Coordinates of C-alpha atoms and ligand atoms in Angstrom, one line a residue:
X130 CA -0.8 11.1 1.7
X131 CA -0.6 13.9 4.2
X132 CA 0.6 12.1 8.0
X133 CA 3.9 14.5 8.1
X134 CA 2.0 17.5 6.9
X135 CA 0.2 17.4 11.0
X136 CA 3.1 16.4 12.9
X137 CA 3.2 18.2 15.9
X138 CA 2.4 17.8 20.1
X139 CA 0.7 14.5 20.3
X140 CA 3.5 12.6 18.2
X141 CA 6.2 14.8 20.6
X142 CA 4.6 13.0 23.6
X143 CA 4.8 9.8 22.9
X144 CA 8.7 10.3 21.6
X145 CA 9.4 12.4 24.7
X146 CA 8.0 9.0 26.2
X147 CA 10.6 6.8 25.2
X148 CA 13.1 9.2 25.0
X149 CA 12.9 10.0 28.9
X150 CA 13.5 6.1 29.4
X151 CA 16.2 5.4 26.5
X152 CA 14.9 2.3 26.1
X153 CA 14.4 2.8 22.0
X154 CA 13.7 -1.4 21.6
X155 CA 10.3 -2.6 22.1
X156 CA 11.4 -5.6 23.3
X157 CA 13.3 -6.5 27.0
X158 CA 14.0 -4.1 29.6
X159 CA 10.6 -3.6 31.1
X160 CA 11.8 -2.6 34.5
X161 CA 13.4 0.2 32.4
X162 CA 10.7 1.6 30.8
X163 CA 8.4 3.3 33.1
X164 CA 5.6 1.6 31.5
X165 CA 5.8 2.2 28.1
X166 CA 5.3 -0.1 25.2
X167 CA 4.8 2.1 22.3
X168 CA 5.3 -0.7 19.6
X169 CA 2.1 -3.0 21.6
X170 CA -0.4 -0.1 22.3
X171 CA 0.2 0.8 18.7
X172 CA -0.6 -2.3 17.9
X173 CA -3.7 -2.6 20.5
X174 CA -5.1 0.5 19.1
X175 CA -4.2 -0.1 15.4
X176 CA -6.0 -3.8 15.7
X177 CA -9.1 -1.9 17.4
X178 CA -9.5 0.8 14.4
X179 CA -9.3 -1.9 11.6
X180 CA -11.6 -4.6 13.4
X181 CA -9.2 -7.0 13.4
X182 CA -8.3 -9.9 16.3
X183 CA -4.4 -9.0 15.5
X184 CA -2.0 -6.4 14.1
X185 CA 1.8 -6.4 13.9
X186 CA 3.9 -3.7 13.5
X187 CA 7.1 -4.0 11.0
X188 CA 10.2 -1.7 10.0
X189 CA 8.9 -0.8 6.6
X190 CA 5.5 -1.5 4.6
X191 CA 7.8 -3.9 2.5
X192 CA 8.7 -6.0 5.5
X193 CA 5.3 -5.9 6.5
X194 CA 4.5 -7.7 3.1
X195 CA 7.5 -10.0 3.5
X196 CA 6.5 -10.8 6.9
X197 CA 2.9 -11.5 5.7
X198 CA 3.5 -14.2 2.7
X199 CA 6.4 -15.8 5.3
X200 CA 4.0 -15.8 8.1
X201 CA 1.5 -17.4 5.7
X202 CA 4.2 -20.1 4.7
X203 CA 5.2 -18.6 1.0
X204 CA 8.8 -19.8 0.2
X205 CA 10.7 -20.7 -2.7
X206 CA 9.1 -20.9 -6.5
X207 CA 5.7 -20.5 -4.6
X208 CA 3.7 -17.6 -7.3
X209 CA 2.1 -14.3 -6.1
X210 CA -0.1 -12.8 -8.3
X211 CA 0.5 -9.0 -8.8
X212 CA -0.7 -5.8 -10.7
X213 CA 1.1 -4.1 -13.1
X214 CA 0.2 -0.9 -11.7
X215 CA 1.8 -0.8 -7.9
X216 CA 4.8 0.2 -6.2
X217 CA 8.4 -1.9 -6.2
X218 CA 7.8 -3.2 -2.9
X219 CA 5.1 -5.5 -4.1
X220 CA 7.6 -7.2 -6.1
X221 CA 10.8 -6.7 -3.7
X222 CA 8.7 -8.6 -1.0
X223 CA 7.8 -11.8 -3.0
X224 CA 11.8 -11.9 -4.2
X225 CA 13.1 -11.7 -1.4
X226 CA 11.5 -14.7 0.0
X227 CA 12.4 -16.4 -3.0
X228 CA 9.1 -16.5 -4.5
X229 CA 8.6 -15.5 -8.2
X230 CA 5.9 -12.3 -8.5
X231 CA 3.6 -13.0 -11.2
X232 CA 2.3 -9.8 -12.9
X233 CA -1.7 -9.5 -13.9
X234 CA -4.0 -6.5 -15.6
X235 CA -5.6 -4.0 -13.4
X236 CA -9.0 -1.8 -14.7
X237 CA -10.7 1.2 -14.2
X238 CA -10.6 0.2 -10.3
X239 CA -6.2 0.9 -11.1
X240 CA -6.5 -2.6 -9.1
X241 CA -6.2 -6.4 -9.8
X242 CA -8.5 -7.6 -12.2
X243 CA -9.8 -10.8 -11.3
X244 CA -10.5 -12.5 -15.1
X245 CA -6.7 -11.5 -15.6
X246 CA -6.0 -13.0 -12.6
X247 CA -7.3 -16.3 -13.2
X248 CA -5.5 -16.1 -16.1
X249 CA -2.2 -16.2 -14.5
X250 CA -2.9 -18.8 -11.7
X251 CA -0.8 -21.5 -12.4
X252 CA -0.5 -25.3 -10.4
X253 CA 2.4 -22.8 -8.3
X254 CA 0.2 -20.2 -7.4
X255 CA -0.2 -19.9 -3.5
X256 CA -1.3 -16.2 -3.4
X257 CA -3.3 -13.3 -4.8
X258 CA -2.1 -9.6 -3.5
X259 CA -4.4 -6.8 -4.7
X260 CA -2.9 -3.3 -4.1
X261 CA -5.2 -0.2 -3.7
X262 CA -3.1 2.1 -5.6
X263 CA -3.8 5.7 -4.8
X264 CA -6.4 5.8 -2.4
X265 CA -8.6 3.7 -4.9
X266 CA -10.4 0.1 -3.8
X267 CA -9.9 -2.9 -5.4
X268 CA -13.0 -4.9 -6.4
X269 CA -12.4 -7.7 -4.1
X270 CA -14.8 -10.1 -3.9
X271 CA -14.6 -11.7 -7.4
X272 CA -11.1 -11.9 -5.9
X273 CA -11.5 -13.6 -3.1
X274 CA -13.7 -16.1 -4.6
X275 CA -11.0 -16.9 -6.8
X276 CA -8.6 -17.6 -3.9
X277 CA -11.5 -20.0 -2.6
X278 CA -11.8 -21.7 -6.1
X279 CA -8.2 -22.5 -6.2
X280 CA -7.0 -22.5 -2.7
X281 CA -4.8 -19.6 -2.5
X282 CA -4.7 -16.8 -0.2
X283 CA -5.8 -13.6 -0.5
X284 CA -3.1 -10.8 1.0
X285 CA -4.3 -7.2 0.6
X286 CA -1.9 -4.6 -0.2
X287 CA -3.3 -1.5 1.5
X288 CA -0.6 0.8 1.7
X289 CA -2.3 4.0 0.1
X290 CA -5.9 3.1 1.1
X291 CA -5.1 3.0 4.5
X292 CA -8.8 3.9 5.9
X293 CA -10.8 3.2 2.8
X294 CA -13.2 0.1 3.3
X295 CA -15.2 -2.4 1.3
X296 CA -18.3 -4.0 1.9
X297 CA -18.3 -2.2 5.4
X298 CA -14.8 -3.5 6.3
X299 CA -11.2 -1.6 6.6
X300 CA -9.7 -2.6 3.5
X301 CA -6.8 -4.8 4.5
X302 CA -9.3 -6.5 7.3
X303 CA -11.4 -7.9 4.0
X304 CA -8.3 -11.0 2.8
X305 CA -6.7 -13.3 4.7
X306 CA -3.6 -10.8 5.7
X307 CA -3.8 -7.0 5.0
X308 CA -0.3 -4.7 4.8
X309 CA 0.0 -0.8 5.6
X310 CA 3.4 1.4 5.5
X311 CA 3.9 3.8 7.8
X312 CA 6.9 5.7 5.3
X313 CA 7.0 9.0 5.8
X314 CA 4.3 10.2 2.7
X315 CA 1.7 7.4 4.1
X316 CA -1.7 9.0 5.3
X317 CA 0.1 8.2 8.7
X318 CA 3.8 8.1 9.4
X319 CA 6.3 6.3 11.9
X320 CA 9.1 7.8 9.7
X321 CA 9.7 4.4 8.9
X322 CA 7.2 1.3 9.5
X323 CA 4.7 -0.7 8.4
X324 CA 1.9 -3.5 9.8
X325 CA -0.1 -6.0 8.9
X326 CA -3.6 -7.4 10.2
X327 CA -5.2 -10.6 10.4
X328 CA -7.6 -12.6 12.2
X329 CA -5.5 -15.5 11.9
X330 CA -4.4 -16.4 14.6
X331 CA -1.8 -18.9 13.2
X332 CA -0.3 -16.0 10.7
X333 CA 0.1 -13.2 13.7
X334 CA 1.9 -16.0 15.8
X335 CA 4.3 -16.9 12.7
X336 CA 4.3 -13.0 12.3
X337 CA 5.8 -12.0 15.8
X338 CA 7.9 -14.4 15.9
X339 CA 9.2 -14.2 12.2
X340 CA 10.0 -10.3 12.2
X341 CA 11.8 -10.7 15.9
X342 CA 14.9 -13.6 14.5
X343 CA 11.9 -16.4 15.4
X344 CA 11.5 -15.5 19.0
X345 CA 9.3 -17.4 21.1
X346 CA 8.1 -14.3 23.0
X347 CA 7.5 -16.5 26.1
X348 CA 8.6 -15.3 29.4
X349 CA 10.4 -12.0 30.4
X350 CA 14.5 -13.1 29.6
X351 CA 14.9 -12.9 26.1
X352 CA 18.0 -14.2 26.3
X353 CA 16.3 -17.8 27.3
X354 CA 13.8 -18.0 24.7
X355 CA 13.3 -20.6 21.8
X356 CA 13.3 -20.2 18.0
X357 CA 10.5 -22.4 16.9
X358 CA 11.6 -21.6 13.1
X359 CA 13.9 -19.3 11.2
X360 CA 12.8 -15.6 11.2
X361 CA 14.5 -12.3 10.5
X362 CA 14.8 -8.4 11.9
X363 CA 11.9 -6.8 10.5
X364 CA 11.2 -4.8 13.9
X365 CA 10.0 -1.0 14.5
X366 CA 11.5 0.4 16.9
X367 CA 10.2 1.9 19.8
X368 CA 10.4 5.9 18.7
X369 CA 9.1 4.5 15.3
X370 CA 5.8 3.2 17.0
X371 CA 5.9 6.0 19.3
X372 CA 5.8 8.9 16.7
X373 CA 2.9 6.3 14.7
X374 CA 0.9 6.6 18.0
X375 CA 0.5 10.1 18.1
X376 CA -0.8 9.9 14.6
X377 CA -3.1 7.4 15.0
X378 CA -4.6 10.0 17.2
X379 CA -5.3 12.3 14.1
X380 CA -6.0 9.4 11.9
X381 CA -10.2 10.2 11.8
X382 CA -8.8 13.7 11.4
X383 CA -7.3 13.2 8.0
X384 CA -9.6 11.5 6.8
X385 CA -12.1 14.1 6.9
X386 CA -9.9 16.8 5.6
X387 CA -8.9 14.4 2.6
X388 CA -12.3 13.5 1.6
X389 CA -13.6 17.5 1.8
X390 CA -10.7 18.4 0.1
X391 CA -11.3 15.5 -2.8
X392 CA -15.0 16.4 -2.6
X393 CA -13.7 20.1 -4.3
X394 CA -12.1 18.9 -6.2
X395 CA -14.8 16.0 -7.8
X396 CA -17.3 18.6 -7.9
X397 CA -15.4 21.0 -10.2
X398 CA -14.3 17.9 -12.6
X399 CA -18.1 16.5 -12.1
X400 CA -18.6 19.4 -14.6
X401 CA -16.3 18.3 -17.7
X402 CA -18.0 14.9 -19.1
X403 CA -15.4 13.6 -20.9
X404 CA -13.7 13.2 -17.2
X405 CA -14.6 10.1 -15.3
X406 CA -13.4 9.4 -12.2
X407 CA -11.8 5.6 -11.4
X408 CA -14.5 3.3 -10.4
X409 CA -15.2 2.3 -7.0
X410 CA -16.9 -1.2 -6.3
X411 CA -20.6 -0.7 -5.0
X412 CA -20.1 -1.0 -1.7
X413 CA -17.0 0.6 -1.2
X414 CA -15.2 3.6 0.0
X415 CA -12.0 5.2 -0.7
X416 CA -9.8 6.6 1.2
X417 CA -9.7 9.9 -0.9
X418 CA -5.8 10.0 0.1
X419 CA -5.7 10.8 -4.1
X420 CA -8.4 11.6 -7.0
X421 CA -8.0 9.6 -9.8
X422 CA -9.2 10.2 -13.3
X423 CA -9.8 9.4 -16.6
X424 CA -9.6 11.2 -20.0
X425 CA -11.1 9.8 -22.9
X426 CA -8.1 9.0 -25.1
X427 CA -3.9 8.5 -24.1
X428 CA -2.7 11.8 -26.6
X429 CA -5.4 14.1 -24.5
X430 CA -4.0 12.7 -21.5
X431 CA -0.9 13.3 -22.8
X432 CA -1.1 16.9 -23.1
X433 CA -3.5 17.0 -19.9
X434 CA -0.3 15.6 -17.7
X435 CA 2.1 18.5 -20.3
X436 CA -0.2 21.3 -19.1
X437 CA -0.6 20.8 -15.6
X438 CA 3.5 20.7 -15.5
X439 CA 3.8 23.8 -17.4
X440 CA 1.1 25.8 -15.3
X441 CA 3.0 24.6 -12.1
X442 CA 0.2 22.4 -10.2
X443 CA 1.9 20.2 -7.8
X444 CA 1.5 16.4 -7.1
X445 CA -0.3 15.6 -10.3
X446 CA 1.2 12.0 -11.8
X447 CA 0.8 10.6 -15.4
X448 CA 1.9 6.9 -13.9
X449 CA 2.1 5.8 -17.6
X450 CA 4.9 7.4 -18.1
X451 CA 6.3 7.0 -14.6
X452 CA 9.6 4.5 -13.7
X453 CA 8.3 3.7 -10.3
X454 CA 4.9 2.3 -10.4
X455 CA 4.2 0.8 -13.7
X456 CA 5.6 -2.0 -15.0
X457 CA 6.9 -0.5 -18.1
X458 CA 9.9 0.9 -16.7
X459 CA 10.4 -1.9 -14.3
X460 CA 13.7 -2.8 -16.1
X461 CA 15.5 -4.1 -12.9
X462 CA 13.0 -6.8 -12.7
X463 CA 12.5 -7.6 -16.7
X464 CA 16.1 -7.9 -16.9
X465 CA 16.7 -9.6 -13.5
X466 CA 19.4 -6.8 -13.0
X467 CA 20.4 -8.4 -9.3
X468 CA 23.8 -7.9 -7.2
X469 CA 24.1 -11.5 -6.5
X470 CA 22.6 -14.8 -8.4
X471 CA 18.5 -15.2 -8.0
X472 CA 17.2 -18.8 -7.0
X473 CA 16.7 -20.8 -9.5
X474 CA 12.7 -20.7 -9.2
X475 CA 12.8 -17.4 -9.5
X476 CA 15.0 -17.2 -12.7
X477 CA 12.6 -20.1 -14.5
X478 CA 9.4 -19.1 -13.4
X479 CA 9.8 -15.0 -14.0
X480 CA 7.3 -14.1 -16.7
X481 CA 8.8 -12.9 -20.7
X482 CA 8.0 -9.6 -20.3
X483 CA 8.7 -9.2 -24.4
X484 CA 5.9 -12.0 -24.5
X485 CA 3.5 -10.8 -22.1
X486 CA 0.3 -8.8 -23.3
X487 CA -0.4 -6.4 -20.3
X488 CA -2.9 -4.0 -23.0
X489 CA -5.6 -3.6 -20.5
X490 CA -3.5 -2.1 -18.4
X491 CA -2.0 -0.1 -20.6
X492 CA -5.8 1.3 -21.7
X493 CA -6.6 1.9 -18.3
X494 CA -3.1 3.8 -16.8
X495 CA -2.6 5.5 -20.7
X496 CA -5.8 7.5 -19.7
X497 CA -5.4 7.8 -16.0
X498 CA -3.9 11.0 -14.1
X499 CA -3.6 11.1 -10.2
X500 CA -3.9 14.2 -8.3
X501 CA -2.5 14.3 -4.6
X502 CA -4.4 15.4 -1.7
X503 CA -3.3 17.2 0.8
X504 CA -4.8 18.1 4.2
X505 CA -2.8 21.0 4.7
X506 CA -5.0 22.8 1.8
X507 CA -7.1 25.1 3.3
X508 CA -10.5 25.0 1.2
X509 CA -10.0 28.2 -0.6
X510 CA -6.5 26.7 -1.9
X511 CA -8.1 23.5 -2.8
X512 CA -10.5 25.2 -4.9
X513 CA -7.9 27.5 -6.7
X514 CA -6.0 23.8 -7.3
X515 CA -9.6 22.3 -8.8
X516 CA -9.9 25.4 -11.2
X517 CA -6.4 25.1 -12.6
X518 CA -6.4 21.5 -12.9
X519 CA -10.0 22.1 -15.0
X520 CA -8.0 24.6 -17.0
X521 CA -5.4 22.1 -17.9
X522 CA -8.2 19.5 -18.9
X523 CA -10.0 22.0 -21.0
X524 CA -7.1 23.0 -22.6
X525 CA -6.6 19.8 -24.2
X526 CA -9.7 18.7 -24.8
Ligands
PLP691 C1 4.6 2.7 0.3 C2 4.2 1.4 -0.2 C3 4.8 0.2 0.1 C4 6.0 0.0 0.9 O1 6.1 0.7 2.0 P1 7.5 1.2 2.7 O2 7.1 1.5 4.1 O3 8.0 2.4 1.9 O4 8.5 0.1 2.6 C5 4.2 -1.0 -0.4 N1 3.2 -0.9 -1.3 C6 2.6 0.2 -1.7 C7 1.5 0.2 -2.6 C8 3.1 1.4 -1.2 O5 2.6 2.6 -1.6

């Protein structure tokens, strides 16, 4: 998830922008601003790439989320149904609206399974939030006919697919809201920031307004405008969009490199059959930010993950047996470790974790190794990376 490896002119033109006007908010001060609104082109241009009607651009990937359930009118004790194989933010952005995030398998797609998930959906369910963990797409359909079946909505987590699609849409344009960080080791980086797209138009109202303390946005003295409801600071500001502008420019650009680069390295694994690659839905496309894999049994994997540390191959993750993205070592959260009291929903509703059987994710991610791909790997160093990681594999076969 290579943005930062390309930074260069484009993303020093657009900063040079703001900086010659020093207006660094994207809001007010348009006489100021010799015409630049980083923040709303971004926006313009990011809406036009995912074939959306709207995008809005957040601080953080995790605000985006936030921003998304509140916009969608998530509050307290409402249920969001989550994978057990994602990042913290998923979480962190249900809590802190004082929601309860309800956990759910993933399969050999590393996403959401739906017959888990209609397992979990309870009479305070109000949302289903696949995440497309490394590059990989979630089968979404069965999905989204689930959120039909039981009236929930269907908010796409597409942080590290940004650019992958299903059925011939941008994931994240497929459910009802889609999210994207823009951190700095996303495919492309603001530094810091994040979006979400919808073609709702009720959810991007509620979502301006929300991340902006519930401005109105009417008029040009945002000292006189209205709060039609509570919001928050969840803003980007203007250098943030400005550097994420002059990515987006190179956005096609790393996609290509990413998916010649994965391509290597498939074809070299394509030749060890007990190696199977994590399935993509018919129909679908990922975004190749990663190549994901599976070995036939946890102890070769095991030693698979042990070799390719010892021979020094970068960017190569056993999640299993990793504290960030699995909910194994998501103590904080088991043990509701929390600086000050959770809401009472939140403390009733949170799922046993000594109860709960998660074993089909733990089949699936016990087997599974992620390889990073970088498009600053020139093809001859991509295919001295494919021959070592083969090494490893054969090594503890
Ligand atoms: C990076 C990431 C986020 C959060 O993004 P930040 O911009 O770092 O807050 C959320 N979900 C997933 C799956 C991510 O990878």
């Amino acid at each position: 998830m290579p943005g930062f490896e390309l930074f260069g002119e484009e993303e020093k033109k657009e900063v040079n922008d703001v900086l010659e006007t020093g207006i660094l908010m994207r809001y007010g001060f348009d006489g100021l601003r010799n015409g630049h609104f980083k923040a709303k082109e971004f926006e313009q241009k990011f809406s036009e790439v995912m074939g959306t009607e709207y995008a809005q651009l957040t601080s953080s990937g995790t605000s985006a989320l936030t921003v998304a359930l509140a916009s969608a009118g998530i509050g307290a004790g409402d249920e969001v149904i989550l994978p057990t194989f994602t990042f913290v933010a998923s979480f962190e952005s249900v809590l802190a609206l004082g929601a309860v995030p309800i956990l759910a398998d993933v399969d050999e797609t590393l996403g959401l399974n739906a017959k888990a998930v209609e397992k979990r959906i309870s009479i305070k369910t109000k949302a289903i939030m696949p995440v497309h963990m490394c590059g990989s797409i979630v089968h979404l359909e069965p999905l989204r006919e689930l959120a039909k079946k039981h009236n929930l909505l269907l908010i796409e987590d597409a942080c590290q697919a940004i650019g992958g699609t299903y059925q011939g849409k941008k994931v994240g344009s497929y459910g009802d809201i889609g999210c994207f960080s823009f951190d700095f080791v996303k495919t492309i980086t603001c530094g810091e920031g994040g979006a979400l797209i919808t073609n709702n138009q009720t959810f991007a109202e509620n979502a301006d307004k929300y991340q902006d303390h519930g401005h109105d946005h009417i008029g040009n003295d945002r000292g006189a405008e209205t709060h039609p409801f509570l919001g928050y600071n969840y803003r980007i500001s203007e250098l943030h969009a400005a550097v994420g502008l002059g990515q987006l420019k190179k956005f096609n650009q790393i996609l290509e490199k990413q998916k010649l680069n994965y391509s290597i390295l498939a074809e070299e694994l394509s030749k060890i059959t007990e190696v199977s690659l994590t399935h993509t839905p018919k129909e679908a496309e990922p975004n190749y930010s990663f190549l994901n894999f599976f070995l036939p049994t946890e102890e070769q994997t095991k030693k698979v993950a042990h070799h390719l540390k010892a021979e020094g191959v970068e960017a190569c993750f056993y999640w299993y047996a990793n504290n960030w993205h699995y909910y194994k070592y998501w103590e904080h959260l088991k043990e509701q470790k929390t600086l000050g009291k959770l809401p009472q929903e939140v403390r009733e509703q949170l799922q046993d974790f000594d109860k709960e059987d998660f074993s089909l994710s733990d089949e699936w991610l016990s087997r599974n190794i992620s390889t990073l791909v970088k498009v600053s790997w020139t093809e001859e160093e991509m295919k001295q990376r494919a021959q070592k990681i083969a090494k490893a594999i054969k090594a503890a076969l």
